[in-house]
Amino acid sequence: MSPNPERHLGTVLVVDDAPDTLRMLCDALAAEGYTVLVARDGEQALERLELVVPDAILLDAVMPGLSGFDTCRRIKAHAAWTHVPVVFMTGLSETSDIVAGFDAGGVDYVVKPVRIEEVLARLATHMRNARVTRLAREAVDVGGHGVLLLDVRQRIAWRSPQAERWLREAFPELDGGAPTDWLAQLVGSPTGHEVPGPALRAGTVGIRLIARSLGAAGLGETMVLLSSERPAAANATAGGLAQAGEGAGPSRLDVASLTPRETEVLSWLAKGKTNRDIADILGMSHRTVNKHLEHIFEKLGVETRAAAAALASRAIPG
């Protein structure tokens, strides 16, 4: 089967030291519609990730130098890569080896010699699940909230990007974590109850982190919603600044007469999303996104994405 340039299913990094396996997988993935990146060992895989973050990784467990398990641990320890699903490929078939793969952060395990149809099916499922999870996570963050999942030992099992940013700002010495006594208070609080957090800084205006328990989210897990709250004095100051600028007349965005759909597209553009991301989020084709952007640029009188995003970031609430 020859590669189909009109069908792009995503980017896959294949890591294996066996040339025959690499060749077979690369040919099959390209024919299916994937863009394929190749690495011969763990160190080379990490170098590839510094340049491009793929949608999934097929990773050999046994390689010279850095093993696949150690490579996966390093990938999952990196905040920008932790969302990428890793599927192990190896001749190791003992239960202890399979458990080791999952403990290292893998989402699946296929035994060599690999069966191409099986690999393709598993890969498609995990990429779809990862994309849905990413979009859901980003939707929460775009709404101005962060999310934490706390495990049965009152540790952070997962955090959304916005939650991680706030925690790093609040507790810089804990590398994205939080004090155990505060987490214990969150786990023990009634559902819906607000637990004030530490004061943060947002520019020159002070804000306070607010945590609200959403109750059980799984076996022993607690979901916590984070939000920020400005003190009353800061709100009054912000309101005064807004009133002071009211006499300046309407902005270019105010008079552009964008449709509701165009406003949605522009809002996601201002948040740094690619056309592909916007299409996935809004449930439309890439071509439709391009058409909306053409109309937006014309109405705003700009020629580039950066100029449109700059106008939107000043006028559309984050």
GROMACS .gro file of C-alpha atoms in nm:
model
  318
    1MET     CA    1   0.000   0.000   0.000
    2SER     CA    2   0.145   0.340  -0.097
    3PRO     CA    3   0.139   0.641   0.141
    4ASN     CA    4  -0.166   0.862   0.116
    5PRO     CA    5  -0.059   1.230   0.135
    6GLU     CA    6  -0.421   1.346   0.169
    7ARG     CA    7  -0.472   1.154   0.493
    8HIS     CA    8  -0.277   1.265   0.800
    9LEU     CA    9  -0.363   1.074   1.116
   10GLY     CA   10  -0.088   1.219   1.332
   11THR     CA   11   0.283   1.184   1.407
   12VAL     CA   12   0.435   0.869   1.557
   13LEU     CA   13   0.786   0.827   1.693
   14VAL     CA   14   0.916   0.471   1.645
   15VAL     CA   15   1.210   0.376   1.871
   16ASP     CA   16   1.382   0.044   1.795
   17ASP     CA   17   1.739  -0.073   1.738
   18ALA     CA   18   1.632  -0.348   1.492
   19PRO     CA   19   1.647  -0.219   1.130
   20ASP     CA   20   1.398  -0.477   0.999
   21THR     CA   21   1.138  -0.388   1.262
   22LEU     CA   22   1.189  -0.018   1.198
   23ARG     CA   23   1.146  -0.059   0.825
   24MET     CA   24   0.832  -0.270   0.856
   25LEU     CA   25   0.665  -0.034   1.103
   26CYS     CA   26   0.762   0.281   0.915
   27ASP     CA   27   0.622   0.147   0.588
   28ALA     CA   28   0.296   0.036   0.749
   29LEU     CA   29   0.246   0.359   0.944
   30ALA     CA   30   0.322   0.580   0.644
   31ALA     CA   31   0.081   0.379   0.427
   32GLU     CA   32  -0.188   0.422   0.691
   33GLY     CA   33  -0.147   0.801   0.690
   34TYR     CA   34   0.091   0.873   0.980
   35THR     CA   35   0.399   1.093   0.974
   36VAL     CA   36   0.680   0.876   1.110
   37LEU     CA   37   0.985   0.981   1.312
   38VAL     CA   38   1.262   0.728   1.385
   39ALA     CA   39   1.512   0.680   1.669
   40ARG     CA   40   1.757   0.392   1.718
   41ASP     CA   41   1.790   0.418   2.097
   42GLY     CA   42   1.655   0.595   2.403
   43GLU     CA   43   1.894   0.889   2.397
   44GLN     CA   44   1.815   0.958   2.032
   45ALA     CA   45   1.444   0.938   2.110
   46LEU     CA   46   1.480   1.208   2.377
   47GLU     CA   47   1.670   1.424   2.128
   48ARG     CA   48   1.387   1.385   1.877
   49LEU     CA   49   1.134   1.491   2.140
   50GLU     CA   50   1.326   1.812   2.204
   51LEU     CA   51   1.250   1.906   1.842
   52VAL     CA   52   0.904   1.757   1.779
   53VAL     CA   53   0.640   1.623   2.020
   54PRO     CA   54   0.460   1.333   1.846
   55ASP     CA   55   0.105   1.216   1.901
   56ALA     CA   56   0.223   0.868   2.012
   57ILE     CA   57   0.541   0.666   2.066
   58LEU     CA   58   0.612   0.301   1.976
   59LEU     CA   59   0.901   0.208   2.203
   60ASP     CA   60   1.119  -0.104   2.216
   61ALA     CA   61   1.174  -0.209   2.577
   62VAL     CA   62   1.517  -0.371   2.529
   63MET     CA   63   1.780  -0.153   2.360
   64PRO     CA   64   2.152  -0.090   2.409
   65GLY     CA   65   2.225   0.194   2.649
   66LEU     CA   66   1.912   0.352   2.793
   67SER     CA   67   1.639   0.089   2.816
   68GLY     CA   68   1.287   0.149   2.691
   69PHE     CA   69   1.154   0.148   3.047
   70ASP     CA   70   1.405   0.415   3.157
   71THR     CA   71   1.335   0.615   2.841
   72CYS     CA   72   0.963   0.610   2.918
   73ARG     CA   73   1.025   0.728   3.276
   74ARG     CA   74   1.220   1.025   3.144
   75ILE     CA   75   0.946   1.106   2.896
   76LYS     CA   76   0.676   1.096   3.162
   77ALA     CA   77   0.887   1.313   3.396
   78HIS     CA   78   0.889   1.592   3.135
   79ALA     CA   79   0.581   1.816   3.164
   80ALA     CA   80   0.563   1.884   2.788
   81TRP     CA   81   0.573   1.512   2.697
   82THR     CA   82   0.378   1.341   2.973
   83HIS     CA   83   0.052   1.341   2.771
   84VAL     CA   84   0.203   1.140   2.482
   85PRO     CA   85   0.085   0.773   2.492
   86VAL     CA   86   0.373   0.521   2.490
   87VAL     CA   87   0.314   0.169   2.354
   88PHE     CA   88   0.592  -0.078   2.433
   89MET     CA   89   0.712  -0.336   2.179
   90THR     CA   90   0.932  -0.619   2.302
   91GLY     CA   91   1.001  -0.989   2.304
   92LEU     CA   92   0.971  -0.990   2.684
   93SER     CA   93   0.642  -1.155   2.768
   94GLU     CA   94   0.668  -1.236   3.141
   95THR     CA   95   0.407  -1.077   3.366
   96SER     CA   96   0.679  -0.893   3.557
   97ASP     CA   97   0.802  -0.732   3.233
   98ILE     CA   98   0.453  -0.623   3.135
   99VAL     CA   99   0.396  -0.475   3.481
  100ALA     CA  100   0.729  -0.293   3.455
  101GLY     CA  101   0.615  -0.136   3.129
  102PHE     CA  102   0.296  -0.002   3.285
  103ASP     CA  103   0.484   0.115   3.595
  104ALA     CA  104   0.720   0.311   3.371
  105GLY     CA  105   0.424   0.500   3.224
  106GLY     CA  106   0.329   0.296   2.916
  107VAL     CA  107  -0.034   0.267   2.813
  108ASP     CA  108  -0.004  -0.062   2.625
  109TYR     CA  109   0.228  -0.353   2.547
  110VAL     CA  110   0.264  -0.556   2.227
  111VAL     CA  111   0.486  -0.864   2.208
  112LYS     CA  112   0.732  -0.918   1.922
  113PRO     CA  113   0.713  -1.028   1.654
  114VAL     CA  114   0.459  -0.749   1.619
  115ARG     CA  115   0.141  -0.794   1.418
  116ILE     CA  116   0.091  -0.479   1.213
  117GLU     CA  117  -0.290  -0.486   1.223
  118GLU     CA  118  -0.284  -0.515   1.601
  119VAL     CA  119  -0.033  -0.231   1.638
  120LEU     CA  120  -0.238  -0.002   1.413
  121ALA     CA  121  -0.560  -0.075   1.601
  122ARG     CA  122  -0.406  -0.019   1.943
  123LEU     CA  123  -0.226   0.294   1.827
  124ALA     CA  124  -0.542   0.451   1.684
  125THR     CA  125  -0.732   0.386   2.008
  126HIS     CA  126  -0.466   0.536   2.234
  127MET     CA  127  -0.414   0.840   2.012
  128ARG     CA  128  -0.788   0.905   2.005
  129ASN     CA  129  -0.815   0.873   2.383
  130ALA     CA  130  -0.511   1.099   2.435
  131ARG     CA  131  -0.658   1.365   2.205
  132VAL     CA  132  -0.995   1.362   2.380
  133THR     CA  133  -0.820   1.390   2.718
  134ARG     CA  134  -0.603   1.678   2.594
  135LEU     CA  135  -0.899   1.870   2.456
  136ALA     CA  136  -1.099   1.818   2.776
  137ARG     CA  137  -0.805   1.932   2.986
  138GLU     CA  138  -0.750   2.242   2.773
  139ALA     CA  139  -1.120   2.325   2.779
  140VAL     CA  140  -1.107   2.329   3.160
  141ASP     CA  141  -0.802   2.554   3.158
  142VAL     CA  142  -0.948   2.791   2.897
  143GLY     CA  143  -1.248   2.831   3.127
  144GLY     CA  144  -1.015   2.990   3.383
  145HIS     CA  145  -0.992   2.686   3.612
  146GLY     CA  146  -0.739   2.421   3.698
  147VAL     CA  147  -0.798   2.059   3.800
  148LEU     CA  148  -0.616   1.831   4.043
  149LEU     CA  149  -0.661   1.457   4.101
  150LEU     CA  150  -0.550   1.345   4.445
  151ASP     CA  151  -0.485   0.976   4.516
  152VAL     CA  152  -0.573   0.774   4.823
  153ARG     CA  153  -0.247   0.884   4.991
  154GLN     CA  154  -0.339   1.251   4.939
  155ARG     CA  155  -0.075   1.301   4.671
  156ILE     CA  156  -0.123   1.476   4.337
  157ALA     CA  157  -0.184   1.202   4.080
  158TRP     CA  158  -0.257   1.441   3.791
  159ARG     CA  159  -0.282   1.816   3.736
  160SER     CA  160  -0.397   2.024   3.441
  161PRO     CA  161  -0.154   2.277   3.289
  162GLN     CA  162  -0.329   2.574   3.453
  163ALA     CA  163  -0.323   2.401   3.791
  164GLU     CA  164   0.048   2.328   3.749
  165ARG     CA  165   0.122   2.694   3.667
  166TRP     CA  166  -0.062   2.813   3.978
  167LEU     CA  167   0.105   2.555   4.202
  168ARG     CA  168   0.452   2.643   4.075
  169GLU     CA  169   0.378   3.008   4.145
  170ALA     CA  170   0.236   2.936   4.491
  171PHE     CA  171   0.493   2.677   4.598
  172PRO     CA  172   0.807   2.731   4.385
  173GLU     CA  173   1.016   2.510   4.611
  174LEU     CA  174   0.790   2.205   4.551
  175ASP     CA  175   0.833   2.179   4.170
  176GLY     CA  176   0.463   2.176   4.083
  177GLY     CA  177   0.357   2.004   4.403
  178ALA     CA  178   0.176   2.136   4.711
  179PRO     CA  179   0.213   2.107   5.091
  180THR     CA  180   0.083   1.780   5.234
  181ASP     CA  181  -0.128   1.954   5.499
  182TRP     CA  182  -0.308   2.161   5.234
  183LEU     CA  183  -0.373   1.853   5.018
  184ALA     CA  184  -0.503   1.663   5.321
  185GLN     CA  185  -0.743   1.948   5.390
  186LEU     CA  186  -0.869   1.929   5.030
  187VAL     CA  187  -0.927   1.553   5.049
  188GLY     CA  188  -1.111   1.586   5.380
  189SER     CA  189  -1.332   1.881   5.284
  190PRO     CA  190  -1.701   1.828   5.195
  191THR     CA  191  -1.794   1.825   4.827
  192GLY     CA  192  -1.841   2.180   4.701
  193HIS     CA  193  -1.671   2.334   5.003
  194GLU     CA  194  -1.419   2.609   4.923
  195VAL     CA  195  -1.072   2.589   5.077
  196PRO     CA  196  -0.872   2.913   5.050
  197GLY     CA  197  -0.523   2.866   4.917
  198PRO     CA  198  -0.211   3.086   4.921
  199ALA     CA  199  -0.192   3.436   4.776
  200LEU     CA  200  -0.051   3.450   4.422
  201ARG     CA  201   0.067   3.733   4.207
  202ALA     CA  202  -0.072   3.810   3.861
  203GLY     CA  203   0.123   4.101   3.719
  204THR     CA  204   0.089   4.376   3.978
  205VAL     CA  205  -0.252   4.266   4.108
  206GLY     CA  206  -0.276   4.017   4.391
  207ILE     CA  207  -0.504   3.714   4.353
  208ARG     CA  208  -0.587   3.425   4.581
  209LEU     CA  209  -0.603   3.060   4.485
  210ILE     CA  210  -0.934   2.892   4.575
  211ALA     CA  211  -0.974   2.513   4.584
  212ARG     CA  212  -1.309   2.335   4.576
  213SER     CA  213  -1.350   1.960   4.627
  214LEU     CA  214  -1.561   1.793   4.357
  215GLY     CA  215  -1.574   1.462   4.542
  216ALA     CA  216  -1.470   1.111   4.439
  217ALA     CA  217  -1.342   1.068   4.083
  218GLY     CA  218  -1.239   0.702   4.091
  219LEU     CA  219  -1.100   0.436   4.320
  220GLY     CA  220  -0.978   0.642   4.614
  221GLU     CA  221  -0.923   0.953   4.400
  222THR     CA  222  -1.055   1.301   4.475
  223MET     CA  223  -1.105   1.569   4.209
  224VAL     CA  224  -1.032   1.929   4.305
  225LEU     CA  225  -1.124   2.240   4.103
  226LEU     CA  226  -0.887   2.537   4.133
  227SER     CA  227  -0.980   2.896   4.053
  228SER     CA  228  -0.839   3.239   4.130
  229GLU     CA  229  -1.009   3.528   4.306
  230ARG     CA  230  -0.909   3.893   4.311
  231PRO     CA  231  -0.937   4.078   4.643
  232ALA     CA  232  -1.214   4.342   4.654
  233ALA     CA  233  -0.961   4.627   4.641
  234ALA     CA  234  -0.801   4.483   4.328
  235ASN     CA  235  -1.141   4.447   4.163
  236ALA     CA  236  -1.221   4.810   4.239
  237THR     CA  237  -0.888   4.919   4.091
  238ALA     CA  238  -0.944   4.711   3.779
  239GLY     CA  239  -1.293   4.856   3.742
  240GLY     CA  240  -1.159   5.210   3.772
  241LEU     CA  241  -0.902   5.144   3.501
  242ALA     CA  242  -1.173   5.006   3.271
  243GLN     CA  243  -1.388   5.315   3.325
  244ALA     CA  244  -1.092   5.542   3.263
  245GLY     CA  245  -1.047   5.394   2.919
  246GLU     CA  246  -1.410   5.404   2.813
  247GLY     CA  247  -1.382   5.736   2.635
  248ALA     CA  248  -1.128   5.607   2.387
  249GLY     CA  249  -1.397   5.487   2.143
  250PRO     CA  250  -1.468   5.139   2.008
  251SER     CA  251  -1.180   4.904   1.929
  252ARG     CA  252  -1.118   4.756   1.587
  253LEU     CA  253  -1.265   4.428   1.714
  254ASP     CA  254  -1.584   4.605   1.830
  255VAL     CA  255  -1.661   4.732   1.480
  256ALA     CA  256  -1.549   4.421   1.292
  257SER     CA  257  -1.896   4.257   1.309
  258LEU     CA  258  -1.759   3.906   1.353
  259THR     CA  259  -2.010   3.624   1.351
  260PRO     CA  260  -2.036   3.411   1.669
  261ARG     CA  261  -1.844   3.130   1.497
  262GLU     CA  262  -1.572   3.368   1.380
  263THR     CA  263  -1.542   3.499   1.735
  264GLU     CA  264  -1.495   3.144   1.863
  265VAL     CA  265  -1.225   3.073   1.605
  266LEU     CA  266  -1.047   3.400   1.688
  267SER     CA  267  -1.067   3.329   2.060
  268TRP     CA  268  -0.893   2.991   2.018
  269LEU     CA  269  -0.639   3.150   1.782
  270ALA     CA  270  -0.555   3.405   2.052
  271LYS     CA  271  -0.491   3.116   2.293
  272GLY     CA  272  -0.219   2.982   2.062
  273LYS     CA  273  -0.411   2.695   1.903
  274THR     CA  274  -0.320   2.568   1.557
  275ASN     CA  275  -0.579   2.536   1.280
  276ARG     CA  276  -0.583   2.162   1.342
  277ASP     CA  277  -0.651   2.213   1.714
  278ILE     CA  278  -0.927   2.465   1.644
  279ALA     CA  279  -1.092   2.225   1.400
  280ASP     CA  280  -1.087   1.945   1.659
  281ILE     CA  281  -1.218   2.166   1.939
  282LEU     CA  282  -1.502   2.322   1.737
  283GLY     CA  283  -1.587   2.008   1.540
  284MET     CA  284  -1.524   2.147   1.194
  285SER     CA  285  -1.293   2.074   0.903
  286HIS     CA  286  -0.952   2.238   0.861
  287ARG     CA  287  -1.081   2.398   0.540
  288THR     CA  288  -1.369   2.562   0.727
  289VAL     CA  289  -1.127   2.701   0.986
  290ASN     CA  290  -0.914   2.847   0.706
  291LYS     CA  291  -1.221   3.009   0.551
  292HIS     CA  292  -1.324   3.163   0.885
  293LEU     CA  293  -0.973   3.301   0.933
  294GLU     CA  294  -0.977   3.458   0.586
  295HIS     CA  295  -1.297   3.644   0.677
  296ILE     CA  296  -1.159   3.741   1.018
  297PHE     CA  297  -0.838   3.884   0.871
  298GLU     CA  298  -1.037   4.082   0.615
  299LYS     CA  299  -1.279   4.224   0.875
  300LEU     CA  300  -0.998   4.315   1.116
  301GLY     CA  301  -0.780   4.461   0.843
  302VAL     CA  302  -0.480   4.241   0.930
  303GLU     CA  303  -0.269   4.001   0.726
  304THR     CA  304  -0.117   3.764   0.983
  305ARG     CA  305  -0.225   3.530   1.261
  306ALA     CA  306  -0.003   3.716   1.505
  307ALA     CA  307  -0.173   4.049   1.437
  308ALA     CA  308  -0.521   3.898   1.473
  309ALA     CA  309  -0.421   3.720   1.794
  310ALA     CA  310  -0.279   4.043   1.937
  311LEU     CA  311  -0.607   4.227   1.876
  312ALA     CA  312  -0.809   3.942   2.023
  313SER     CA  313  -0.595   3.900   2.334
  314ARG     CA  314  -0.666   4.261   2.428
  315ALA     CA  315  -1.040   4.242   2.366
  316ILE     CA  316  -1.158   3.886   2.431
  317PRO     CA  317  -1.159   3.775   2.799
  318GLY     CA  318  -0.924   3.483   2.869
   0.00000   0.00000   0.00000
